Coordinates of N, CA and C in Angstrom, one line a residue:
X1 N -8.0 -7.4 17.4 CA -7.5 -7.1 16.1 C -6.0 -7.6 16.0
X2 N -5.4 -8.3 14.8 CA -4.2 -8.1 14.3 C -4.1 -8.1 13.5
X3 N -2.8 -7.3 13.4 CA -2.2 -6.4 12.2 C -0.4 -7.4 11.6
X4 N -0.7 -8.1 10.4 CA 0.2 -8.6 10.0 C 1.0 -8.5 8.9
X5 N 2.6 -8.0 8.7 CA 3.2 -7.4 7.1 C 2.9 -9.0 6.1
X6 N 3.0 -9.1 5.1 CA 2.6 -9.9 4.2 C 3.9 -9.2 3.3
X7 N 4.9 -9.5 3.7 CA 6.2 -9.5 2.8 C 6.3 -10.4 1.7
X8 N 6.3 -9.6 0.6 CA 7.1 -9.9 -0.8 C 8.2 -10.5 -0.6
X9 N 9.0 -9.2 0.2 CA 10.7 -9.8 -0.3 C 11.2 -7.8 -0.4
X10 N 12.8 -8.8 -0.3 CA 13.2 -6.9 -0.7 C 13.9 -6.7 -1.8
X11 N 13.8 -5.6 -2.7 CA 13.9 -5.4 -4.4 C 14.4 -4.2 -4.3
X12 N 15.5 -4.2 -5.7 CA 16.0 -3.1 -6.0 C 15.2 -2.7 -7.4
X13 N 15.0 -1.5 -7.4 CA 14.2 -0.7 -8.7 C 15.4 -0.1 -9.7
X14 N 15.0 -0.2 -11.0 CA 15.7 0.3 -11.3 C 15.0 1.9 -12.4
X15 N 15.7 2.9 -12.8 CA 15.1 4.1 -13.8 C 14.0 3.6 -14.9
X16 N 13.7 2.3 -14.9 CA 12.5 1.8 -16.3 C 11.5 1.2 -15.1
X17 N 11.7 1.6 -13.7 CA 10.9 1.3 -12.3 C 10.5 -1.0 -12.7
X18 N 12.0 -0.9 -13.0 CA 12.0 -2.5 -12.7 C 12.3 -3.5 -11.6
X19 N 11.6 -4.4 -10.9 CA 11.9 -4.3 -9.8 C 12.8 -6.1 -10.1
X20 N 14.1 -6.2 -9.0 CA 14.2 -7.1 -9.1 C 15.0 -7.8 -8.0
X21 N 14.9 -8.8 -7.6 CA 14.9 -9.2 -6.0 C 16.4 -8.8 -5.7
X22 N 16.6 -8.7 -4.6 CA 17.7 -7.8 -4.2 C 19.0 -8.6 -3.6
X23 N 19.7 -8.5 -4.2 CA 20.8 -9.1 -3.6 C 22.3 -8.0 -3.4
X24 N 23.4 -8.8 -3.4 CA 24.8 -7.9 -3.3 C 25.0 -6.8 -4.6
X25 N 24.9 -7.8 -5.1 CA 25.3 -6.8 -6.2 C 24.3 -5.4 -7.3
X26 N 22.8 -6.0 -6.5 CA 21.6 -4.8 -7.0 C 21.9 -3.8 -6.7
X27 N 21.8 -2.7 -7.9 CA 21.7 -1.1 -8.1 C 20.5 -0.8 -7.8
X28 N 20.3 0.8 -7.8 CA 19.0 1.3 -7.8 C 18.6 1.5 -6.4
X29 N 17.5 2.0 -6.5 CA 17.0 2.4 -5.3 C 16.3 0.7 -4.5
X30 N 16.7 0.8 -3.2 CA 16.3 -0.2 -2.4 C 15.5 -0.4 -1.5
X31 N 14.0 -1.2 -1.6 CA 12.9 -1.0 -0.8 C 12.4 -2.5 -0.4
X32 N 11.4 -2.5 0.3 CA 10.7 -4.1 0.8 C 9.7 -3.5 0.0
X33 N 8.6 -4.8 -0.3 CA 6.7 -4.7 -0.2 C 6.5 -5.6 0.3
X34 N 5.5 -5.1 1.4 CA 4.9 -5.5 2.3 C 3.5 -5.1 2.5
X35 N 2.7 -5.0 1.9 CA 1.4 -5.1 1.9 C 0.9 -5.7 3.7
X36 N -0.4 -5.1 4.1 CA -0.6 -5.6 5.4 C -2.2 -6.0 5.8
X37 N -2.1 -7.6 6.2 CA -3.5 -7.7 6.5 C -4.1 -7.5 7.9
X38 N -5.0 -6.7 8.3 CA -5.6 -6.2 9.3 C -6.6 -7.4 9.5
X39 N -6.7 -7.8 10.5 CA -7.8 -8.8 11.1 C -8.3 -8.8 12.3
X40 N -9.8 -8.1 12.1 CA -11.0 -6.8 13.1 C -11.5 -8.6 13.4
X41 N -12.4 -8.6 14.2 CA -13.5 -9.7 14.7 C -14.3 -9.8 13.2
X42 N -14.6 -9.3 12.6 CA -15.6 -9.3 11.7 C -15.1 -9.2 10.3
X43 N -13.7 -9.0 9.5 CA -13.2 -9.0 8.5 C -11.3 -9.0 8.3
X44 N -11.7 -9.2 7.0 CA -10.3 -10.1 6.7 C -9.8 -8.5 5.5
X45 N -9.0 -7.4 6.3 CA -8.6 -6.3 5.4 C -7.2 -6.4 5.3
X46 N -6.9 -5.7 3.5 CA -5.4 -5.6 3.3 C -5.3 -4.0 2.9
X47 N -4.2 -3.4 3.4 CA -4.0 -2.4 3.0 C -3.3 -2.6 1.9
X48 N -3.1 -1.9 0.7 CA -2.5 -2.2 -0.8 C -2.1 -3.6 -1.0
X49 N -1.6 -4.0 -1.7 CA -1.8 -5.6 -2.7 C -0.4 -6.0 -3.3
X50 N 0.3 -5.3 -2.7 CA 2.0 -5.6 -3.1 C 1.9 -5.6 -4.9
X51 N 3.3 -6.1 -4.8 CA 4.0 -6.7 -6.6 C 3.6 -7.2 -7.5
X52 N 2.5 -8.4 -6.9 CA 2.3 -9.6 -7.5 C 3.6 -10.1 -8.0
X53 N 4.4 -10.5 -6.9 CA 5.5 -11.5 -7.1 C 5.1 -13.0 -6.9
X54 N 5.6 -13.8 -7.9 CA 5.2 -15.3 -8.2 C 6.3 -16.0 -7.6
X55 N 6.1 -16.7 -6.4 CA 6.9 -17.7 -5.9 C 6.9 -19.0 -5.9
X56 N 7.1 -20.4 -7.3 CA 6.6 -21.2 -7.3 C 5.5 -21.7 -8.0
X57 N 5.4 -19.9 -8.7 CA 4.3 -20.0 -9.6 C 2.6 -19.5 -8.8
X58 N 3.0 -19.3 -7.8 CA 1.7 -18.6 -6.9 C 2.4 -17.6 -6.3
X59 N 0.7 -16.4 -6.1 CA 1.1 -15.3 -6.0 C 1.8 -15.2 -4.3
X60 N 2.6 -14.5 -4.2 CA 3.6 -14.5 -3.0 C 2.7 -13.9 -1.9
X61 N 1.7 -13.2 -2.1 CA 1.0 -12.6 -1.2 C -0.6 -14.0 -1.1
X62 N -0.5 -14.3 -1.8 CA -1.4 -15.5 -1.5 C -1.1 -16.2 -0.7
X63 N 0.2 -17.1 -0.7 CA 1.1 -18.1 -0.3 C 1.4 -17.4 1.3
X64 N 1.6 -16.1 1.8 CA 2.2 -15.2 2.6 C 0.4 -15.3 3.4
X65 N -0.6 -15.0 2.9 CA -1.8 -15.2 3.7 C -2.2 -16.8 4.0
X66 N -1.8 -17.5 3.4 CA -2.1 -19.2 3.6 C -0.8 -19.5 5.0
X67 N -0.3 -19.2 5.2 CA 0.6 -19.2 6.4 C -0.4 -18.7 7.7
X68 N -1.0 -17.4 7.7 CA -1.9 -17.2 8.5 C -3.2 -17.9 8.8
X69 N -3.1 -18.9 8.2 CA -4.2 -19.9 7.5 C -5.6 -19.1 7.2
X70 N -5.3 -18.0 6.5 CA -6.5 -17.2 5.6 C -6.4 -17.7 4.2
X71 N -7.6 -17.9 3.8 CA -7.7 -18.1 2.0 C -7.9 -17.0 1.5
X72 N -7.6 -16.8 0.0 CA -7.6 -15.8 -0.6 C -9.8 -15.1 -0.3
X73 N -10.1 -15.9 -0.6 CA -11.5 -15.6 -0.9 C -12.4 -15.1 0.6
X74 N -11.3 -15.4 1.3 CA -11.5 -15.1 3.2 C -11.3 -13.4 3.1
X75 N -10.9 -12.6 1.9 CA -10.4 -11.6 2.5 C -11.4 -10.2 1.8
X76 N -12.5 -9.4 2.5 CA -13.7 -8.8 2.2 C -13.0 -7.5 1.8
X77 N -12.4 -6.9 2.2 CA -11.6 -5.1 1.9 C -10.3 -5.6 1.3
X78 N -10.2 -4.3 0.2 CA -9.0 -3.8 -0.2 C -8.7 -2.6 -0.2
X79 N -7.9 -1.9 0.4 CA -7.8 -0.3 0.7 C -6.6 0.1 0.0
X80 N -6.6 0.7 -0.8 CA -5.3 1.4 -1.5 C -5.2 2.5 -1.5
X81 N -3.6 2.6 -1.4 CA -3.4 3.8 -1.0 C -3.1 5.0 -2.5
X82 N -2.7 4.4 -3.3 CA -2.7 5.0 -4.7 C -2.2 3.9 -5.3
X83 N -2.2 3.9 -6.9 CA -2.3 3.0 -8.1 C -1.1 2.6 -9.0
X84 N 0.2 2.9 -8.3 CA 1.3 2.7 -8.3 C 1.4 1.2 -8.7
X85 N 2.3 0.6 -9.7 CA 2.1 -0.9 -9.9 C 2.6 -1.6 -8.7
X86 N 3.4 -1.2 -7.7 CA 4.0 -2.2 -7.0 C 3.3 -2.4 -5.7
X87 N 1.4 -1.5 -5.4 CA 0.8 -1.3 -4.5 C -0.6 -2.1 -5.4
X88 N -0.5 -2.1 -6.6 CA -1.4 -3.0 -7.0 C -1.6 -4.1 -7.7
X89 N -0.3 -4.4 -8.1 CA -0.3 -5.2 -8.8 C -0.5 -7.5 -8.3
X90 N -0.6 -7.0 -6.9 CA -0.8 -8.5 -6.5 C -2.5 -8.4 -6.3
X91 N -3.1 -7.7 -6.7 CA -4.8 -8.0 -7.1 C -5.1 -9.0 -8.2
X92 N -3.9 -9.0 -9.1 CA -4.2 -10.0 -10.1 C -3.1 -11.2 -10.4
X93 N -3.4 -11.9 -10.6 CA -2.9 -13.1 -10.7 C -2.5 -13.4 -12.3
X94 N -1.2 -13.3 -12.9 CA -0.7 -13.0 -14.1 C -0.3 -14.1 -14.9
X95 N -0.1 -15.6 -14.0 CA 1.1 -17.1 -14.1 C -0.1 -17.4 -15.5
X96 N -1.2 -17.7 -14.9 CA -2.0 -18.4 -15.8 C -2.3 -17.2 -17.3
X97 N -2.8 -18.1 -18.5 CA -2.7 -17.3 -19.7 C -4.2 -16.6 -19.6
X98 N -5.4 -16.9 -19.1 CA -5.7 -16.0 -18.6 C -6.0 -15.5 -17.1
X99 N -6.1 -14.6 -16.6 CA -5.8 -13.5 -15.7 C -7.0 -14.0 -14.8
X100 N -6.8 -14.0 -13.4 CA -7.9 -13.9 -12.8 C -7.7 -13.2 -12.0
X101 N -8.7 -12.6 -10.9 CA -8.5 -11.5 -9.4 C -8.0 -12.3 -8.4
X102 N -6.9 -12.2 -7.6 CA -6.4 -13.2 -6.6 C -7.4 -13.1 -5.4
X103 N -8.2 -12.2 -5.3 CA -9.1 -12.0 -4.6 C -10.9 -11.6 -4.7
X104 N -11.2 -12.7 -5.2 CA -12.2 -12.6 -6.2 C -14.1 -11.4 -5.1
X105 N -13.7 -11.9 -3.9 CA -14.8 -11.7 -3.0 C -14.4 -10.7 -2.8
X106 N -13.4 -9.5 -2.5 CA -13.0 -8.4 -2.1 C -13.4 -7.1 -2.7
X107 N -14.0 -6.3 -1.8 CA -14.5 -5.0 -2.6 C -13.2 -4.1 -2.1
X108 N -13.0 -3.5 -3.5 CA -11.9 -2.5 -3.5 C -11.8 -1.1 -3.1
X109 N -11.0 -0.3 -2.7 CA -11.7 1.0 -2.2 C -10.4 1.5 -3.3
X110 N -11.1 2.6 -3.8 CA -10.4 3.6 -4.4 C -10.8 4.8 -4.9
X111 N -9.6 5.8 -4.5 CA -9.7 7.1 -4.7 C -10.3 7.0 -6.3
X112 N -11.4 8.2 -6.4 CA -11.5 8.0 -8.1 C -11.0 9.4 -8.4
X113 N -10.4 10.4 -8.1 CA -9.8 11.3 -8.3 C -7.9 10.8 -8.5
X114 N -7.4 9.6 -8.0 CA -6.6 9.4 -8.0 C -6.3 8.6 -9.5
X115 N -7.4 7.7 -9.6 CA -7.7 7.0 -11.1 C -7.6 7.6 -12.4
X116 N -8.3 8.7 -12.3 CA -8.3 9.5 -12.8 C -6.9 10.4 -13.4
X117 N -5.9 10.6 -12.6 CA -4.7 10.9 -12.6 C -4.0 10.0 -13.5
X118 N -4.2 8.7 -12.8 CA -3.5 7.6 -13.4 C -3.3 7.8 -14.9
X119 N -4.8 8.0 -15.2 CA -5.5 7.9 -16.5 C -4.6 8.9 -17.7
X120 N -4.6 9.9 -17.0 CA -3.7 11.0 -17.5 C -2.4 11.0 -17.2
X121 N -1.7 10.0 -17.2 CA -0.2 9.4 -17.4 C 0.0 8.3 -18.0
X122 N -0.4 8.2 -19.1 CA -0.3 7.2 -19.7 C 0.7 6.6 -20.4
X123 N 1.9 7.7 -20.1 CA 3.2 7.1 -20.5 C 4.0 6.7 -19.3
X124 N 3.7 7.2 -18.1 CA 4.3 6.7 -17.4 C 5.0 5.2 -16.9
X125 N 6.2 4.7 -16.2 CA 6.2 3.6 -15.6 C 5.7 3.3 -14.7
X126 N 5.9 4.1 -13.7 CA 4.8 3.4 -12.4 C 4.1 2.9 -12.5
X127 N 3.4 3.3 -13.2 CA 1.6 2.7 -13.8 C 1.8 1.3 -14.3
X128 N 0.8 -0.4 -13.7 CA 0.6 -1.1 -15.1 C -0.5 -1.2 -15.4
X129 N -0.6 -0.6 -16.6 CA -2.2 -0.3 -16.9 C -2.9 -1.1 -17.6
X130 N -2.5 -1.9 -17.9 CA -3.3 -3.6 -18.1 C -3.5 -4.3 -17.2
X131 N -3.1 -4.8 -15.8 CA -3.7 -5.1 -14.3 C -4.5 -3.6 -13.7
X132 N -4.1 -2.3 -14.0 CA -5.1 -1.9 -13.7 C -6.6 -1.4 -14.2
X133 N -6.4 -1.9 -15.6 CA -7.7 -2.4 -16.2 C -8.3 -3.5 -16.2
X134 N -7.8 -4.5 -16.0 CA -8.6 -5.3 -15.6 C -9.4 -5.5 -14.6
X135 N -8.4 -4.9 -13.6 CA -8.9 -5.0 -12.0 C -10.5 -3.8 -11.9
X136 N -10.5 -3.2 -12.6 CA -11.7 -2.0 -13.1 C -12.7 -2.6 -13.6
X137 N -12.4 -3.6 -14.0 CA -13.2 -4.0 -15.4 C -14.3 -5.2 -14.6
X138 N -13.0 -5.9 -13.6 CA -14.0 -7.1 -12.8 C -13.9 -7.3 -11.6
X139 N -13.2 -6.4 -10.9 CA -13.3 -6.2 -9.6 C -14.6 -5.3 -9.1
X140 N -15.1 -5.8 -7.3 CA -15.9 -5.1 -6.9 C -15.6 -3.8 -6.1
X141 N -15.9 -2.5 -7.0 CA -14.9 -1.0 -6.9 C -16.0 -0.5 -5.8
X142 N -15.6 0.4 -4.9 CA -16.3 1.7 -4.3 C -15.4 2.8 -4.3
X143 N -15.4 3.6 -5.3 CA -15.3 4.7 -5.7 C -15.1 5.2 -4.5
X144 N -13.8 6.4 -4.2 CA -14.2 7.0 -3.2 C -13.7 8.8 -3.6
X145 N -14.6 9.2 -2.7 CA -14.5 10.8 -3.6 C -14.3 11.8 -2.5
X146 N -14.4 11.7 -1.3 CA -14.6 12.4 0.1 C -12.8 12.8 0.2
X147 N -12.7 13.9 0.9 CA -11.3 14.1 1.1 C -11.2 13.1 2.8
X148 N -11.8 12.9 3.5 CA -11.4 12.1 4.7 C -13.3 11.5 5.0
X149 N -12.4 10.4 5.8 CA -14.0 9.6 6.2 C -13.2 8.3 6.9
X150 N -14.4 7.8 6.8 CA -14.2 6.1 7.9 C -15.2 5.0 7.0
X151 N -14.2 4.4 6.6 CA -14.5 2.8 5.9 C -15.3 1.9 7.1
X152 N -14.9 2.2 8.2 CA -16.0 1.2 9.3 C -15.0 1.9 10.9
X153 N -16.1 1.3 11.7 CA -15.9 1.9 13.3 C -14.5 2.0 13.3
X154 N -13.7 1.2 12.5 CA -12.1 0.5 13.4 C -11.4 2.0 12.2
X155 N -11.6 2.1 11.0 CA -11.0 2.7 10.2 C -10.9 4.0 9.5
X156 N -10.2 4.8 9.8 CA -9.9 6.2 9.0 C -9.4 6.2 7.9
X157 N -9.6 7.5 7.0 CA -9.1 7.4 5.9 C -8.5 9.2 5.7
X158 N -7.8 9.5 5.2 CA -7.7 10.9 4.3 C -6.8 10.7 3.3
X159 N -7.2 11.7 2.1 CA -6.4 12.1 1.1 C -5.1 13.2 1.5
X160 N -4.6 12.9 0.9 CA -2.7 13.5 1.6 C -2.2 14.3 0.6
X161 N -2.4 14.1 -0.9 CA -1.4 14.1 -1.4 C -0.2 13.7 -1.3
X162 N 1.0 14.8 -2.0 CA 2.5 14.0 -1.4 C 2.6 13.1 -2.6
X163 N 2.9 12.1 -2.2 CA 3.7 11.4 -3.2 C 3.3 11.0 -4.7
X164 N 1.5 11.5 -4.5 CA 1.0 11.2 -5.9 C -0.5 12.6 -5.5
X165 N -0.7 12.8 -6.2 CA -1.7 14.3 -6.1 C -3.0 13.5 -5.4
X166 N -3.8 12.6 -5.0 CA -4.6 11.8 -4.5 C -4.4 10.5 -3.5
X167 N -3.1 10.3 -3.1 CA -2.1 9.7 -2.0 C -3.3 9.5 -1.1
X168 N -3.6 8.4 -0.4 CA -4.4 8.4 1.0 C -3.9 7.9 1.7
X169 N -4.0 8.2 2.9 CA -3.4 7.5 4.3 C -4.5 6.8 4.9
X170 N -4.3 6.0 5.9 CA -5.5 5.0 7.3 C -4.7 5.1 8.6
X171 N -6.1 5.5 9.2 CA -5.9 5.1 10.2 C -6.6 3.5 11.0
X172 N -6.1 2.6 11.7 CA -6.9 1.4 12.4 C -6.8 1.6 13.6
X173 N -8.0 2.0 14.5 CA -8.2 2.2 15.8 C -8.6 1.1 16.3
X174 N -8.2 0.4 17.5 CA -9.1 -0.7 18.2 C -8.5 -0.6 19.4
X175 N -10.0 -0.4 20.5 CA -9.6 -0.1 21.7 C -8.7 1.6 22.3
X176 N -7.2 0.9 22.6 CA -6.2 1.5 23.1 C -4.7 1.6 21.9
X177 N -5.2 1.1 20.9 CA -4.3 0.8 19.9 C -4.6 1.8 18.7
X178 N -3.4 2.6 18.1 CA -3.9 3.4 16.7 C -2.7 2.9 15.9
X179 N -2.8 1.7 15.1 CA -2.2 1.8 14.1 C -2.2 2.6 12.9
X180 N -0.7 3.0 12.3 CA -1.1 4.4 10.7 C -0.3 3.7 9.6
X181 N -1.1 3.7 8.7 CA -0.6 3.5 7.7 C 0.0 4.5 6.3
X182 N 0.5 5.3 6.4 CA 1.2 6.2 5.9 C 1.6 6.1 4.2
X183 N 1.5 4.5 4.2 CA 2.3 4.4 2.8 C 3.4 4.9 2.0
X184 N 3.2 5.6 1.0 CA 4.7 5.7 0.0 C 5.1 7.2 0.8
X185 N 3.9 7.8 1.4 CA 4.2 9.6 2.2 C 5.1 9.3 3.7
X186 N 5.1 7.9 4.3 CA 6.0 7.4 4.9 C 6.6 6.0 5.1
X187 N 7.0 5.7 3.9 CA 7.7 4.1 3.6 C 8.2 3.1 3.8
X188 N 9.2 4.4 4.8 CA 10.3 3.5 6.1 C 10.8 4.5 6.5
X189 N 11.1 3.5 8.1 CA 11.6 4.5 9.2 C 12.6 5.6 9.0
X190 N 13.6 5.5 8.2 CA 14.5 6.2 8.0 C 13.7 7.8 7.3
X191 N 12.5 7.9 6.9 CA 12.0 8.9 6.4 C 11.7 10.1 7.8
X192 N 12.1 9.5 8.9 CA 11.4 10.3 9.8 C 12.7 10.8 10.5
X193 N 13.9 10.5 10.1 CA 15.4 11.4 10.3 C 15.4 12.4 9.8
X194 N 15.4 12.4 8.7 CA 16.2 13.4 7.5 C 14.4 14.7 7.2
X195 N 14.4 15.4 7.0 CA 13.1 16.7 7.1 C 14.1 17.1 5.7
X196 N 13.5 15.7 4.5 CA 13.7 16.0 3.3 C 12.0 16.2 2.3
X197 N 12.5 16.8 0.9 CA 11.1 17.0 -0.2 C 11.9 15.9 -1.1
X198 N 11.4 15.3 -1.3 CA 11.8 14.0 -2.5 C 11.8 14.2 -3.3
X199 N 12.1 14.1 -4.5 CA 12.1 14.4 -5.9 C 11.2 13.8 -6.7
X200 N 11.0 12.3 -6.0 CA 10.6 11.0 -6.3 C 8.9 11.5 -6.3
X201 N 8.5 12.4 -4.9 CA 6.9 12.9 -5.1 C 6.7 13.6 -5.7
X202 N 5.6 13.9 -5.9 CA 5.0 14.8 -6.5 C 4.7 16.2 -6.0
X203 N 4.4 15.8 -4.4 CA 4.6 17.1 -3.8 C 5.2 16.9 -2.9
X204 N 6.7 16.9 -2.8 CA 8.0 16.2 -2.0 C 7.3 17.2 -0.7
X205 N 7.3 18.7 -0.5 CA 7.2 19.3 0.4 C 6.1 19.5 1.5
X206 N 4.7 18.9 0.7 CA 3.8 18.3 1.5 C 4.0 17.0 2.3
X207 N 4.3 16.1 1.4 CA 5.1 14.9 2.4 C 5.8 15.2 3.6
X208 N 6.9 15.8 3.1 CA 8.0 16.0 4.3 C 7.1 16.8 5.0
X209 N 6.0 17.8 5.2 CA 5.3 18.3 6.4 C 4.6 17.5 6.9
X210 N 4.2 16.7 6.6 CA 2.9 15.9 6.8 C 3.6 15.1 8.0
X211 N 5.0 14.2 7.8 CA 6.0 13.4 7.7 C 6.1 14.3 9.9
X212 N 6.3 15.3 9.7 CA 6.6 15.9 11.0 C 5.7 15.8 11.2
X213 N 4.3 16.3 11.1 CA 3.3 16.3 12.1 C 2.8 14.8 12.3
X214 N 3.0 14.0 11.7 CA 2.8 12.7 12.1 C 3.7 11.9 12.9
X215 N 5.0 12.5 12.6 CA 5.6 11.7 14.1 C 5.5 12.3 15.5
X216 N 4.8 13.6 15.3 CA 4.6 14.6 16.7 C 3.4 13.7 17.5
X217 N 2.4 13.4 16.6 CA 1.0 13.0 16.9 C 1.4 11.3 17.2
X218 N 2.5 10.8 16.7 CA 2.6 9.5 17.2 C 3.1 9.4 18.3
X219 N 4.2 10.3 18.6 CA 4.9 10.0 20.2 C 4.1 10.6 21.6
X220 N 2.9 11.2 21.1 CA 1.7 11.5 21.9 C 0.9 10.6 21.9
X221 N 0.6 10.0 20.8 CA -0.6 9.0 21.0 C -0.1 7.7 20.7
X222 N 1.2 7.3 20.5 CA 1.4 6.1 20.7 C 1.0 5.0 19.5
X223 N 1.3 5.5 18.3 CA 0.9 5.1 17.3 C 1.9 4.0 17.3
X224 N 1.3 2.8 16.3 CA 2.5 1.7 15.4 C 1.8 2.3 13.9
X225 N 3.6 2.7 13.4 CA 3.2 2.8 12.2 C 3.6 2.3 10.8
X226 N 2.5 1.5 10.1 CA 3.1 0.2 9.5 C 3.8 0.8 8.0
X227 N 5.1 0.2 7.5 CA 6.0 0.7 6.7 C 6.5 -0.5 5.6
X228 N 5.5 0.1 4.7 CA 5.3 -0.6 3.4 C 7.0 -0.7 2.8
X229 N 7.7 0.0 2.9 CA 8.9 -0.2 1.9 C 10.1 -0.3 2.9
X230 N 10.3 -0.2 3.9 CA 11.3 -0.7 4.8 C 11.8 -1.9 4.7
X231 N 13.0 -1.8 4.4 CA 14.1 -2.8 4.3 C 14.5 -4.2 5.7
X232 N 14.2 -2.8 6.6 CA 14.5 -4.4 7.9 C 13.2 -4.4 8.7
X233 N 12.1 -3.6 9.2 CA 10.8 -3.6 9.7 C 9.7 -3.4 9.0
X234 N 8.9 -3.8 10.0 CA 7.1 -3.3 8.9 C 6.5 -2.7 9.8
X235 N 6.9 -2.9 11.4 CA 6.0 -2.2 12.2 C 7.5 -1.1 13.1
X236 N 6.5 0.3 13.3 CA 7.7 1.2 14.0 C 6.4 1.5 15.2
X237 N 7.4 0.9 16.3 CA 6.1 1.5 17.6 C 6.7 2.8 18.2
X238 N 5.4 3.5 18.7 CA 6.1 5.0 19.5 C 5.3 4.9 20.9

């Protein structure tokens, strides 16, 4: 198995959750996306789907798997962690006037309790709710409704809450190896100093518990755990 970040780039957000590539002088809150492809003997998986940042006019996470010499259409799973635009928004492919799925052969996994949420925030920014209708509309979905389970031999799954009321975490087991993917409930390293409740979640104080018992369980079992919004790493080994 390997486990590879598929870096966007690093961006500063701003209060209208605008993201925009990051330099000296960017305000706002400051994060990477890094979406990650997992590659088992038998499948080509990404955990979340990044920004859909356009570099060149192609999608950055396309261009970022053609380096691995994967094609888009090479890649069978999408596992998301919740419906946040900056975790789904590279499913779709925006340059052209009309829209296609950057990953047309991929069955998508999603919470439908989490969709559902989405649905009932409809004023929200986070949300973009025209890629994520679309992606509904022609993407191949598997609904997922179980509070924990396993997507295949190699893969765990549970619902967390935390940062959005239907938040899911993975686990990738192979062999002697447990990679975690924690997502926006652990984003980057620096989250595992400070035994803070965010404001930014929804249930800041479930996070920040969860946040401890998961670094307890990694320095026992030796986790790498991959970190979607981290500024200088993507992988933290214990």
């Amino acid at each position: 198995m390997k486990v590879i970040a598929l870096k966007e780039g690093n961006f500063s957000v701003n209060q209208e959750k605008e993201f925009v590539f990051l330099d000296e002088s960017s305000k706002g809150i400051k994060m990477s996306i890094q979406p990650f492809l997992i590659m088992t003997e038998t499948e080509n998986i990404l955990l979340d789907a990044g920004l859909g940042w356009l570099e060149n006019n192609q999608p950055k996470i396309v261009a970022n798997l053609s380096v691995q010499e994967i094609e888009a259409f090479q890649i069978n799973k999408i596992l998301l962690s919740h419906l946040h635009k900056d975790h789904i928004s590279g499913l779709v492919n925006t340059f052209t006037e009309e829209w296609t799925l950057n990953f047309p052969d991929a069955t998508i996994y999603i919470q439908k309790r989490e969709y559902e949420f989405a649905l009932s925030k409809n004023d929200s920014l986070s949300f973009d709710f025209e890629i994520l209708d679309f992606v509904i509309k022609n993407a191949k979905i598997i609904w997922m409704n179980e509070d924990s389970g396993n997507i295949s031999n190699e893969i765990i799954f549970q619902v967390t809450g935390g940062h959005t009321p239907y938040h899911q975490v993975f686990w990738i087991k192979d062999q002697n190896e447990i990679y975690f993917y924690g997502a926006d409930n652990l984003p980057q390293a620096g989250y595992l100093k400070y035994h803070v409740a965010y404001k930014t979640d929804f249930d800041g104080k479930t996070a920040k518990d969860q946040r401890i018992d998961w670094e307890r369980l990694a320095k026992k079992e030796h986790w790498k755990i991959l970190l979607y919004h981290d500024l200088e790493k993507s992988i933290l080994e214990f």
